[in-house]
PDB file of C-alpha atoms and ligand atoms in Angstrom:
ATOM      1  CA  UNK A   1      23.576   3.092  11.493  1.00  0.00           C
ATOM      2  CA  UNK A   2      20.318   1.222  11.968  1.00  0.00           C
ATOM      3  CA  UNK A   3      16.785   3.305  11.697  1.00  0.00           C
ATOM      4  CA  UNK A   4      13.864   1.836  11.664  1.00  0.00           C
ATOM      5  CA  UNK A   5      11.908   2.242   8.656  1.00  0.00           C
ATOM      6  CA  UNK A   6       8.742   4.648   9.275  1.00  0.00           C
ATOM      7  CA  UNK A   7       6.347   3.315   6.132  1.00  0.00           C
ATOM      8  CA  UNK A   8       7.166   0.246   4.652  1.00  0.00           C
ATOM      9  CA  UNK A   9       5.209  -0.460   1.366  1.00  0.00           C
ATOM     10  CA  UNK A  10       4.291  -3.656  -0.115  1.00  0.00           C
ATOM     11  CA  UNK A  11       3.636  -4.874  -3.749  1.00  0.00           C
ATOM     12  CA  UNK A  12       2.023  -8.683  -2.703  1.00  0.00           C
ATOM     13  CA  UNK A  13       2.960 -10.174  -6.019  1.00  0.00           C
ATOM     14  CA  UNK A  14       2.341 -14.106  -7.327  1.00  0.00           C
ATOM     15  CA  UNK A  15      -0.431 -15.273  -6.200  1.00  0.00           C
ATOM     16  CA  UNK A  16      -1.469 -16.420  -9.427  1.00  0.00           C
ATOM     17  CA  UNK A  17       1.858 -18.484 -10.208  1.00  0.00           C
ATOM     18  CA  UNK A  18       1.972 -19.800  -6.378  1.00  0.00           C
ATOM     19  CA  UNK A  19      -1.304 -21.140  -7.742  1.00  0.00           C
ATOM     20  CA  UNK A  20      -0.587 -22.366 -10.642  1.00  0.00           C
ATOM     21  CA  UNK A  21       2.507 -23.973  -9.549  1.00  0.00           C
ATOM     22  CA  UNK A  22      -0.048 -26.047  -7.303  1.00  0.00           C
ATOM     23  CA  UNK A  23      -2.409 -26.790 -10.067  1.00  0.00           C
ATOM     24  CA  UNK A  24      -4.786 -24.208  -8.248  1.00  0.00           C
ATOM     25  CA  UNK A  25      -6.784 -21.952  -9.300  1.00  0.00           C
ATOM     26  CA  UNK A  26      -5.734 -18.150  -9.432  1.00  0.00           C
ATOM     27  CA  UNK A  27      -8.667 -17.194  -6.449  1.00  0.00           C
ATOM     28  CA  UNK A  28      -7.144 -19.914  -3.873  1.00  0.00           C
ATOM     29  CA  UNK A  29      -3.603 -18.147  -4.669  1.00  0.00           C
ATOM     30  CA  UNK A  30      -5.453 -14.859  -3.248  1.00  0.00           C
ATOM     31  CA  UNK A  31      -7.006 -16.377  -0.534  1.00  0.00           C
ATOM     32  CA  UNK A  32      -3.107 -17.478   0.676  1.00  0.00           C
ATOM     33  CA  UNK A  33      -2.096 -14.273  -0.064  1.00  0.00           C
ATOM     34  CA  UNK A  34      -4.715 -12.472   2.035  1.00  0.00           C
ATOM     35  CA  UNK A  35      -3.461 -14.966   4.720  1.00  0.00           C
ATOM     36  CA  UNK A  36      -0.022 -13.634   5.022  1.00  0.00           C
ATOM     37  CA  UNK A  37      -1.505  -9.737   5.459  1.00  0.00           C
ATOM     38  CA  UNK A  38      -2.521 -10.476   8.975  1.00  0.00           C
ATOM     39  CA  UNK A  39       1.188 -12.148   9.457  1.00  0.00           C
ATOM     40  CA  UNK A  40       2.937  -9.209   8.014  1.00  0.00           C
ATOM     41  CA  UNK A  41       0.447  -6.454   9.775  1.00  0.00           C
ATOM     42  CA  UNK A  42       1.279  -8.109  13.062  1.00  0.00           C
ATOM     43  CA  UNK A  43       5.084  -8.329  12.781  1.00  0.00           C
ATOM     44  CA  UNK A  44       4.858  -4.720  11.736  1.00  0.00           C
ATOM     45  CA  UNK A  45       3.072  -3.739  14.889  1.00  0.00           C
ATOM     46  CA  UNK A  46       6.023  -5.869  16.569  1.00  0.00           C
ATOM     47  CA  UNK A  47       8.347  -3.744  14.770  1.00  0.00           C
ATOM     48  CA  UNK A  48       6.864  -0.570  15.684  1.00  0.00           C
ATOM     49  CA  UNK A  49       6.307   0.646  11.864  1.00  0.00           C
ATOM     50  CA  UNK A  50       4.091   3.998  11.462  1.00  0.00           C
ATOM     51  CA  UNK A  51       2.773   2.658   8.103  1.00  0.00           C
ATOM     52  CA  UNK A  52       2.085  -0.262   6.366  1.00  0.00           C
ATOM     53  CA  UNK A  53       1.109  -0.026   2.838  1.00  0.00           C
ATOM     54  CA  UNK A  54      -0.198  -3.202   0.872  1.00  0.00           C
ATOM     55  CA  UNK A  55      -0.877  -2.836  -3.007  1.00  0.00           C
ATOM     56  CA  UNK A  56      -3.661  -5.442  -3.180  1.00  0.00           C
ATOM     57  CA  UNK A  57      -5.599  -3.920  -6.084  1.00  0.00           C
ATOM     58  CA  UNK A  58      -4.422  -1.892  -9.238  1.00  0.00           C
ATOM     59  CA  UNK A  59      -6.869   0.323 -11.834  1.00  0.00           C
ATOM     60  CA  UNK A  60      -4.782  -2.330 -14.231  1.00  0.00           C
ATOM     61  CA  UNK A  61      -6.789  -5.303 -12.117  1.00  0.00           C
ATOM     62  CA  UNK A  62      -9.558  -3.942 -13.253  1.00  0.00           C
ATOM     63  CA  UNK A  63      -8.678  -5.781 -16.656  1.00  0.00           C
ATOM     64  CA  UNK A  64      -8.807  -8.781 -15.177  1.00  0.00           C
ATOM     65  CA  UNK A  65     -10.964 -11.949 -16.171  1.00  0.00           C
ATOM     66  CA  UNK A  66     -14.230 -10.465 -14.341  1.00  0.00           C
ATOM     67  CA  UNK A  67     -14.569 -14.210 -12.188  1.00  0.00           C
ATOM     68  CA  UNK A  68     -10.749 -13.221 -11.061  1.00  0.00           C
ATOM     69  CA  UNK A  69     -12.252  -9.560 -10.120  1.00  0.00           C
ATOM     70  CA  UNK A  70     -15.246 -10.660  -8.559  1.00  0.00           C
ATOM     71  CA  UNK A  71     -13.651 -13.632  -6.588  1.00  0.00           C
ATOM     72  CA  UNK A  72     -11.132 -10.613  -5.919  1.00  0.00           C
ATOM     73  CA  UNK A  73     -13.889  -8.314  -4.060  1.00  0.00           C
ATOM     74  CA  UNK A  74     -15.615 -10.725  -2.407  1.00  0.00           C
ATOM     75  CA  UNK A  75     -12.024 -12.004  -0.319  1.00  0.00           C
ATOM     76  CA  UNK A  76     -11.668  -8.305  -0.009  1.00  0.00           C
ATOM     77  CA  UNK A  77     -15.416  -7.805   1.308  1.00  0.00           C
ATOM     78  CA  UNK A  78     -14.409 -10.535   3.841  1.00  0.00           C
ATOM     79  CA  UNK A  79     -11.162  -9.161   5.028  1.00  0.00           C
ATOM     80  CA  UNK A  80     -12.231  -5.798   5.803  1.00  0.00           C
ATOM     81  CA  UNK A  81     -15.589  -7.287   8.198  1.00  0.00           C
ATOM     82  CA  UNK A  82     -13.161 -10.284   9.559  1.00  0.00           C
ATOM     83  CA  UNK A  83     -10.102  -8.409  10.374  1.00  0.00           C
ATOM     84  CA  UNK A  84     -12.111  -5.163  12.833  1.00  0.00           C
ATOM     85  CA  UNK A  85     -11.107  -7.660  15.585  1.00  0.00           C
ATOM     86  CA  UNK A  86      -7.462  -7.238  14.600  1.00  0.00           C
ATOM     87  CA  UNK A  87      -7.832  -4.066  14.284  1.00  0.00           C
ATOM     88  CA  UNK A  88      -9.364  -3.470  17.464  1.00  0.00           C
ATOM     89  CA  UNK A  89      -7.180  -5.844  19.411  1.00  0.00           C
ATOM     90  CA  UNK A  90      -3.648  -4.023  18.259  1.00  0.00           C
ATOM     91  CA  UNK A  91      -5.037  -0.550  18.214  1.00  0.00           C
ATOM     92  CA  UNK A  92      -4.616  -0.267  14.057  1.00  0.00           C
ATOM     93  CA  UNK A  93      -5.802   2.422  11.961  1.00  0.00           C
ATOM     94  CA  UNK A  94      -6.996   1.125   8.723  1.00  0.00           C
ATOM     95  CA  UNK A  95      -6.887   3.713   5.815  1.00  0.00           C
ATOM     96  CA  UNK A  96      -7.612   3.039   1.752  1.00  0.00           C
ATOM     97  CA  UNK A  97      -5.757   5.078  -1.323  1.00  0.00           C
ATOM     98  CA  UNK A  98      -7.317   4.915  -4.457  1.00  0.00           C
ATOM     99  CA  UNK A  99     -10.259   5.182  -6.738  1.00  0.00           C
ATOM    100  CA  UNK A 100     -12.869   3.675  -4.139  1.00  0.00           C
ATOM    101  CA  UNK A 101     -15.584   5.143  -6.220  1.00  0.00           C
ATOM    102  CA  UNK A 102     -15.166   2.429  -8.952  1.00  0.00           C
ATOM    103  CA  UNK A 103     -15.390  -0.549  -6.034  1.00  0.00           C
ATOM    104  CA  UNK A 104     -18.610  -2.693  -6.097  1.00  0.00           C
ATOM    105  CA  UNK A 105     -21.445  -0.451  -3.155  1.00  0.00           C
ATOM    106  CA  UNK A 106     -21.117  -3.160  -0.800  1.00  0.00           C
ATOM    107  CA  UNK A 107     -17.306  -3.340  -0.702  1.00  0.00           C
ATOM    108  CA  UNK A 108     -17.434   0.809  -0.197  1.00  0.00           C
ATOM    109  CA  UNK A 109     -19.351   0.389   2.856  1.00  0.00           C
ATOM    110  CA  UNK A 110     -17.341  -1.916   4.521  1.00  0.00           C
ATOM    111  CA  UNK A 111     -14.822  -0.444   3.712  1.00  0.00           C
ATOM    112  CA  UNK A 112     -16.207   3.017   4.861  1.00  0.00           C
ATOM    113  CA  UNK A 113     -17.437   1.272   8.363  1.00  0.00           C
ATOM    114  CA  UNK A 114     -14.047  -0.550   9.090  1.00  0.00           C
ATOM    115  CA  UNK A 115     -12.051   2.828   8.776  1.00  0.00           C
ATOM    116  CA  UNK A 116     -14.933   4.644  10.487  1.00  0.00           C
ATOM    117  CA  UNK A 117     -14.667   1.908  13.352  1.00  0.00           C
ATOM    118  CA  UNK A 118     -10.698   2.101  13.880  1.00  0.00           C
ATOM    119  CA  UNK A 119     -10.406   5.643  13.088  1.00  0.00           C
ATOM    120  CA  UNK A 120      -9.171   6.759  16.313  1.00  0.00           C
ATOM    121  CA  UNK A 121      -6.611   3.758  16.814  1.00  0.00           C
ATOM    122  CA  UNK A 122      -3.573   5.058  17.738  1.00  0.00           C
ATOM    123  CA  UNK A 123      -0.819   2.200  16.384  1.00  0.00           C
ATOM    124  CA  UNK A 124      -0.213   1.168  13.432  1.00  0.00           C
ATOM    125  CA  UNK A 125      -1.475   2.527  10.146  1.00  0.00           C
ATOM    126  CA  UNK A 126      -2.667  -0.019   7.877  1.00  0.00           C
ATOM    127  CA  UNK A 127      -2.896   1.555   4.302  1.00  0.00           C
ATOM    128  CA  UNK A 128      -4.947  -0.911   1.318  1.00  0.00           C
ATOM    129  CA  UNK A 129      -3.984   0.516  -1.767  1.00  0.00           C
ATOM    130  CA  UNK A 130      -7.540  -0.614  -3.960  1.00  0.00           C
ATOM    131  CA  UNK A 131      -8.210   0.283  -7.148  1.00  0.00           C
ATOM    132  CA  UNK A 132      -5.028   2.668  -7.117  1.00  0.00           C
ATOM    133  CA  UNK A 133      -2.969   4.049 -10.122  1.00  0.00           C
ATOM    134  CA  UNK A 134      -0.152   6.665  -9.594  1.00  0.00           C
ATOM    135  CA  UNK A 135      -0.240   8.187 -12.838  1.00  0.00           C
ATOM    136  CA  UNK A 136      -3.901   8.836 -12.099  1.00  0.00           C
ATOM    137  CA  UNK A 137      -3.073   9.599  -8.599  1.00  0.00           C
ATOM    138  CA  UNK A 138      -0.862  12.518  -9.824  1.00  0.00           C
ATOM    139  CA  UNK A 139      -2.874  13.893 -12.858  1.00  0.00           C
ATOM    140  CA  UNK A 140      -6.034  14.235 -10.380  1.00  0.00           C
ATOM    141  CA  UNK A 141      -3.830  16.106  -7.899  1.00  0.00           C
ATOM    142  CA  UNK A 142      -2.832  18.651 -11.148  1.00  0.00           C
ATOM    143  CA  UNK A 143      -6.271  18.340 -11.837  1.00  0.00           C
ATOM    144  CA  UNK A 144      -7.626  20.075  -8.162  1.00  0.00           C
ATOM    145  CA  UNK A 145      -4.373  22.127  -7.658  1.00  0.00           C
ATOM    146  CA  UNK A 146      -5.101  24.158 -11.400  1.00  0.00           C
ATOM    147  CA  UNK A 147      -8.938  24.200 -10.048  1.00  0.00           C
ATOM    148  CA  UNK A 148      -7.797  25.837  -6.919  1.00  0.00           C
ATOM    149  CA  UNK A 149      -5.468  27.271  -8.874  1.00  0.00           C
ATOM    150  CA  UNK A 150      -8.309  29.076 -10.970  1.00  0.00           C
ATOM    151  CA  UNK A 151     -10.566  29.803  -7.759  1.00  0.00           C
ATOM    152  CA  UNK A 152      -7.482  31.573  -6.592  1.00  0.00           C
ATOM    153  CA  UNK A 153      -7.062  29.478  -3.431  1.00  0.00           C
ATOM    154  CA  UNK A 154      -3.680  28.692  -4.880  1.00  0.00           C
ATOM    155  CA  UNK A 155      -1.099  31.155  -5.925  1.00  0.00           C
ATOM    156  CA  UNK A 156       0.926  29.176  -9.145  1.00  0.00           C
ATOM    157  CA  UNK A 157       4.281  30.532  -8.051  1.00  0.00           C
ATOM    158  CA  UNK A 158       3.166  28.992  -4.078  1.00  0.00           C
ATOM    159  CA  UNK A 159       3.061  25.312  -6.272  1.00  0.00           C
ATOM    160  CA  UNK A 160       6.273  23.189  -4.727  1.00  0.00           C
ATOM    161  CA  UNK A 161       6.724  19.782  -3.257  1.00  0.00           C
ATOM    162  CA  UNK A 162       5.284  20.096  -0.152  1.00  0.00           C
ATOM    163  CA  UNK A 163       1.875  21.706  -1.755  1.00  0.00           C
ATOM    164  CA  UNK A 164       1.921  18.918  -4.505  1.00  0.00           C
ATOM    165  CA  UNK A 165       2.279  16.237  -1.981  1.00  0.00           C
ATOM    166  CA  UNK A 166      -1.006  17.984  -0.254  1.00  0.00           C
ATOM    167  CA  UNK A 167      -2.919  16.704  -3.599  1.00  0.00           C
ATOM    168  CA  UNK A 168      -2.386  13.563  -3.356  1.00  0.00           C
ATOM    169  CA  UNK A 169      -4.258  10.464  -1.707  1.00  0.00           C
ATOM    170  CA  UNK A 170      -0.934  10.040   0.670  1.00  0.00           C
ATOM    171  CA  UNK A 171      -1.401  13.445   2.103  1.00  0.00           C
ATOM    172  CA  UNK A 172      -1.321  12.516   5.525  1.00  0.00           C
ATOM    173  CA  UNK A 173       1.588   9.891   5.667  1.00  0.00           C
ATOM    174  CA  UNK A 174       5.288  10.031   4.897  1.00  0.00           C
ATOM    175  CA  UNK A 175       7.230   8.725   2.043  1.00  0.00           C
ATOM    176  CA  UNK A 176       7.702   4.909   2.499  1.00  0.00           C
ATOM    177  CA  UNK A 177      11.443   4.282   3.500  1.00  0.00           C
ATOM    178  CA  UNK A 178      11.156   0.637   1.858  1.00  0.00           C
ATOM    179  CA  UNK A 179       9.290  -0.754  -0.662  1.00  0.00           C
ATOM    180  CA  UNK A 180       9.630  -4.594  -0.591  1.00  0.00           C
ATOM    181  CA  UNK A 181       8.145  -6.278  -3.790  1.00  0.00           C
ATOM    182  CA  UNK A 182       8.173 -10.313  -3.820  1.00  0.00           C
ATOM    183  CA  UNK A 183       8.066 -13.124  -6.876  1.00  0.00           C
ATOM    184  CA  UNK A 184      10.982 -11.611  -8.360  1.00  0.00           C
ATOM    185  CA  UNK A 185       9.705  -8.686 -10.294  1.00  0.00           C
ATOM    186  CA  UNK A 186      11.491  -5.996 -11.256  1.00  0.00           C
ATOM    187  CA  UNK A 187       9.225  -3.071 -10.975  1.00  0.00           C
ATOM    188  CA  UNK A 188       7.299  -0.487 -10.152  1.00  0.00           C
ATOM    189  CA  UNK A 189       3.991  -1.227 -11.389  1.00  0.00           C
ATOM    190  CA  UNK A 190       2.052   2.279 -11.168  1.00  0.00           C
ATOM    191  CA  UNK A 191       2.702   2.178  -7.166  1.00  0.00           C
ATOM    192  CA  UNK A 192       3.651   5.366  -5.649  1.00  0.00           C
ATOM    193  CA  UNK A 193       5.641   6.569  -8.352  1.00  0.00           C
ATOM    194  CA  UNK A 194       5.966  10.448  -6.429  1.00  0.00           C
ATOM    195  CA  UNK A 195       5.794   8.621  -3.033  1.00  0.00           C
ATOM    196  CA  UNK A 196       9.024   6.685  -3.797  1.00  0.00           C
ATOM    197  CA  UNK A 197      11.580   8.909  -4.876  1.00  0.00           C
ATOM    198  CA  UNK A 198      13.676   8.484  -2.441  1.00  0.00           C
ATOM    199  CA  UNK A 199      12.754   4.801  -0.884  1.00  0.00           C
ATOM    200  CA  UNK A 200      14.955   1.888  -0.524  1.00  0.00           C
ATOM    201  CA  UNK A 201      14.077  -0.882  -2.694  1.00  0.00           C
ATOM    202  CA  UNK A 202      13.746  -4.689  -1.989  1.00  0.00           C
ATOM    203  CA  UNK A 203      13.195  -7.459  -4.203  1.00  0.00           C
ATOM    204  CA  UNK A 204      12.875 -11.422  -3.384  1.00  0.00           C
ATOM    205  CA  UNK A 205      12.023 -13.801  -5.556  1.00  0.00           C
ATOM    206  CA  UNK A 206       9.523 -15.787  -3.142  1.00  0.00           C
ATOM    207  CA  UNK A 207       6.257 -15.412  -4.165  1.00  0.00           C
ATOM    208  CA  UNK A 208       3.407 -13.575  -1.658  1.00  0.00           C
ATOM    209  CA  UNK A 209       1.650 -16.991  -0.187  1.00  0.00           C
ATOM    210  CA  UNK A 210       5.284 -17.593   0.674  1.00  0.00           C
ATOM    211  CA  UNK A 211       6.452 -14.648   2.091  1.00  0.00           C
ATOM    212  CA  UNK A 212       6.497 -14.998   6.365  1.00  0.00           C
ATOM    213  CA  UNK A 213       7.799 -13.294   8.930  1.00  0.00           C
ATOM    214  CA  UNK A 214      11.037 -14.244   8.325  1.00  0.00           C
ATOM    215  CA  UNK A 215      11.120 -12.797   5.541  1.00  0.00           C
ATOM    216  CA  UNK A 216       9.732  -9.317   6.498  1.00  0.00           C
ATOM    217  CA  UNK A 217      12.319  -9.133   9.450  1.00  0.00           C
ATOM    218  CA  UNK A 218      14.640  -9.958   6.993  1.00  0.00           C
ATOM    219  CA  UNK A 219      14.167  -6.989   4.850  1.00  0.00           C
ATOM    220  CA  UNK A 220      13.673  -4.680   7.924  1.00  0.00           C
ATOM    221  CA  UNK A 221      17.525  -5.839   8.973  1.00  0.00           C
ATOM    222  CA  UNK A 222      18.755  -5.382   5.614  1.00  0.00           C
ATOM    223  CA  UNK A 223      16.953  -1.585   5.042  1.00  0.00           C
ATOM    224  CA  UNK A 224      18.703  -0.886   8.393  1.00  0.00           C
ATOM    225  CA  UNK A 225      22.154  -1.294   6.942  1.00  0.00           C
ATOM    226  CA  UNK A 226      21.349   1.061   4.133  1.00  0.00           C
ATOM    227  CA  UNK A 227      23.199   4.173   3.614  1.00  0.00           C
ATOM    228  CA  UNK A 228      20.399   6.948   2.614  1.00  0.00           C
ATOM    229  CA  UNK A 229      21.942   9.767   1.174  1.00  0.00           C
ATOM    230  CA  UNK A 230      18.825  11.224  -0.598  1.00  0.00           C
ATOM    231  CA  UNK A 231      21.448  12.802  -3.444  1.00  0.00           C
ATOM    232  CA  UNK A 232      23.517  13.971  -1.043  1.00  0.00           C
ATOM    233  CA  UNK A 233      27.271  12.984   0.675  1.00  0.00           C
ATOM    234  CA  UNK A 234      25.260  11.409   4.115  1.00  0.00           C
ATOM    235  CA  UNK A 235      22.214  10.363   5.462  1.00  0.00           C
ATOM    236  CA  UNK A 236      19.499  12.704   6.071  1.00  0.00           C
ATOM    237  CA  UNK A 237      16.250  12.359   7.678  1.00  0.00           C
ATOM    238  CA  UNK A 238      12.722  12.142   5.203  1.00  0.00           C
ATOM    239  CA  UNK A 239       9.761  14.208   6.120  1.00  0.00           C
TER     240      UNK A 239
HETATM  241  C1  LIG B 301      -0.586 -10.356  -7.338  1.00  0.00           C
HETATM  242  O1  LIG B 301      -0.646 -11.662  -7.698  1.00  0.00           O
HETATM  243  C2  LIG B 301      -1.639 -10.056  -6.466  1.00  0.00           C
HETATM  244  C3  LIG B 301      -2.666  -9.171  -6.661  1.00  0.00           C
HETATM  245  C4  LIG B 301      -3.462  -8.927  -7.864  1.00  0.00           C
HETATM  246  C5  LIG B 301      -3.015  -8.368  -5.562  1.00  0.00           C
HETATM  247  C6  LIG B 301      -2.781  -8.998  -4.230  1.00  0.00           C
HETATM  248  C7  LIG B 301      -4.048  -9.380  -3.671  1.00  0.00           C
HETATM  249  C8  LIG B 301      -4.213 -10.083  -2.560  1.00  0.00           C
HETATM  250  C9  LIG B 301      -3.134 -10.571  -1.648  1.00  0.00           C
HETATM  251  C10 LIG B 301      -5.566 -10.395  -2.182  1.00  0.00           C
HETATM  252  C11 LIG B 301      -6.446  -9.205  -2.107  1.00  0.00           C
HETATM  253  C12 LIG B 301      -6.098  -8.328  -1.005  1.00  0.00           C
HETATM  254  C13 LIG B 301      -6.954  -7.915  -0.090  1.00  0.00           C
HETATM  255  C14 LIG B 301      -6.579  -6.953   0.977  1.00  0.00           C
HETATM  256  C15 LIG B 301      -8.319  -8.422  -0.094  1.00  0.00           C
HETATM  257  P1  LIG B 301      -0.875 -11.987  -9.230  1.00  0.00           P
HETATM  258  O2  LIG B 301      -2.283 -12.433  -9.391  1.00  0.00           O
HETATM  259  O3  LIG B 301      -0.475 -10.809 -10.059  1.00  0.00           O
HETATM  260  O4  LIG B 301       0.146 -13.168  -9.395  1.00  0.00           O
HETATM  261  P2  LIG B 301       0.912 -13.583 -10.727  1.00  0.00           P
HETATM  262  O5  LIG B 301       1.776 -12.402 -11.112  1.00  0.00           O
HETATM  263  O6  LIG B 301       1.711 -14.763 -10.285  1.00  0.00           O
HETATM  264  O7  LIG B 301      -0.139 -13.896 -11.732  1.00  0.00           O
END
């Protein structure tokens, strides 16, 4: 059996310790680590993925040394203006989960223009987690569903899955199939904690500024030998 994974999610992890490793500072760890996006983005398109979700900034970053942060939003600020040619050229749709609210003005609006300016790309979707947290992700969707819930717009017994899923930033997308994490963490990490229920994990010890190609196609082949059973005896298909 070998299905091609739909959304593949990404937690980009070890910047900091590729860094250090180099006697560099934490910042020129991000700035590799932002280089290996467009890498991964491309051999995604190559692979004809639906989604491609990168975790690049948690509500935990926040807490962050604010130099770290700030060095943080500018590289960000510079990705989202530098890569509209990408975009553009390989007919990507670039989305953004998260708190955006909190994000400095001027990272909003470029934000707000680059998904405004590939908004009716039909490939890829190219999700940037920023300034995400699932557990607030989920209490804000129980927030609006017992609002609507109050305005009548929702009937309680009506609340299931499929409406709960509704609530949440994801809305639009499917569950991600895989979630590859690299540096050799075991976790989760407040990403997608509802999203991933059901998602095949992947763990490699290389750290992000390290992590090529290669290495994506190389989780890709070993999702496709995965048996999926979703609790049950065979494979069934999600969403
Ligand atoms: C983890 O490394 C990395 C992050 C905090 C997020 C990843 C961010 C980037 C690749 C750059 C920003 C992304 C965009 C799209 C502008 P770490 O600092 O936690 O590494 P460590 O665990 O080794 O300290």
């Amino acid at each position: 059996m070998s299905k091609n994974p739909r959304h593949i999610a990404i937690i980009m992890d070890g910047n900091g310790r590729w860094a250090k490793k180099r006697g560099l500072s934490r910042i020129e760890g991000h700035k590799k680590g932002i280089a290996r996006i467009e890498e991964i983005t491309k051999a995604a398109v190559e692979q004809k993925i639906e989604v491609l979700t990168f975790y690049a900034f948690s509500l935990e970053n926040w807490r962050r040394p604010s130099l770290e942060v700030q060095g943080l939003m500018l590289l960000l600020k510079k990705f989202l203006i530098e890569k509209r040619e990408l975009l553009k050229e390989e007919d990507i749709r670039l989305i953004s989960i998260g708190e955006r609210e909190k994000l400095p003005k001027s990272v909003q609006k470029e934000l707000n223009k680059t998904e405004e300016l590939s908004k009716n790309n039909k490939g890829l979707i190219l999700n940037i987690s920023l300034s995400y947290g699932s557990r607030q992700e989920i209490i804000r969707a129980v927030r609006k569903i017992a609002e609507d819930a109050q305005r009548k717009k929702v009937k309680i017994n009506k609340i299931n899955e499929r409406l709960f899923s509704k609530y949440l930033y994801t809305k639009n997308l499917p569950d991600p199939d895989l979630l590859i994490r690299t540096s050799g963490e075991l976790r989760i990490s407040n990403f997608l904690l509802w999203q991933l229920s059901y998602s095949e994990l992947y763990f490699t010890p290389k750290f992000w500024p390290d992590f090529q190609k290669s290495d994506f196609l190389e989780a890709v082949d070993d999702f496709k030998k995965r048996n999926r059973r979703f609790g049950g005896l065979s494979a069934k298909k999600n969403n």
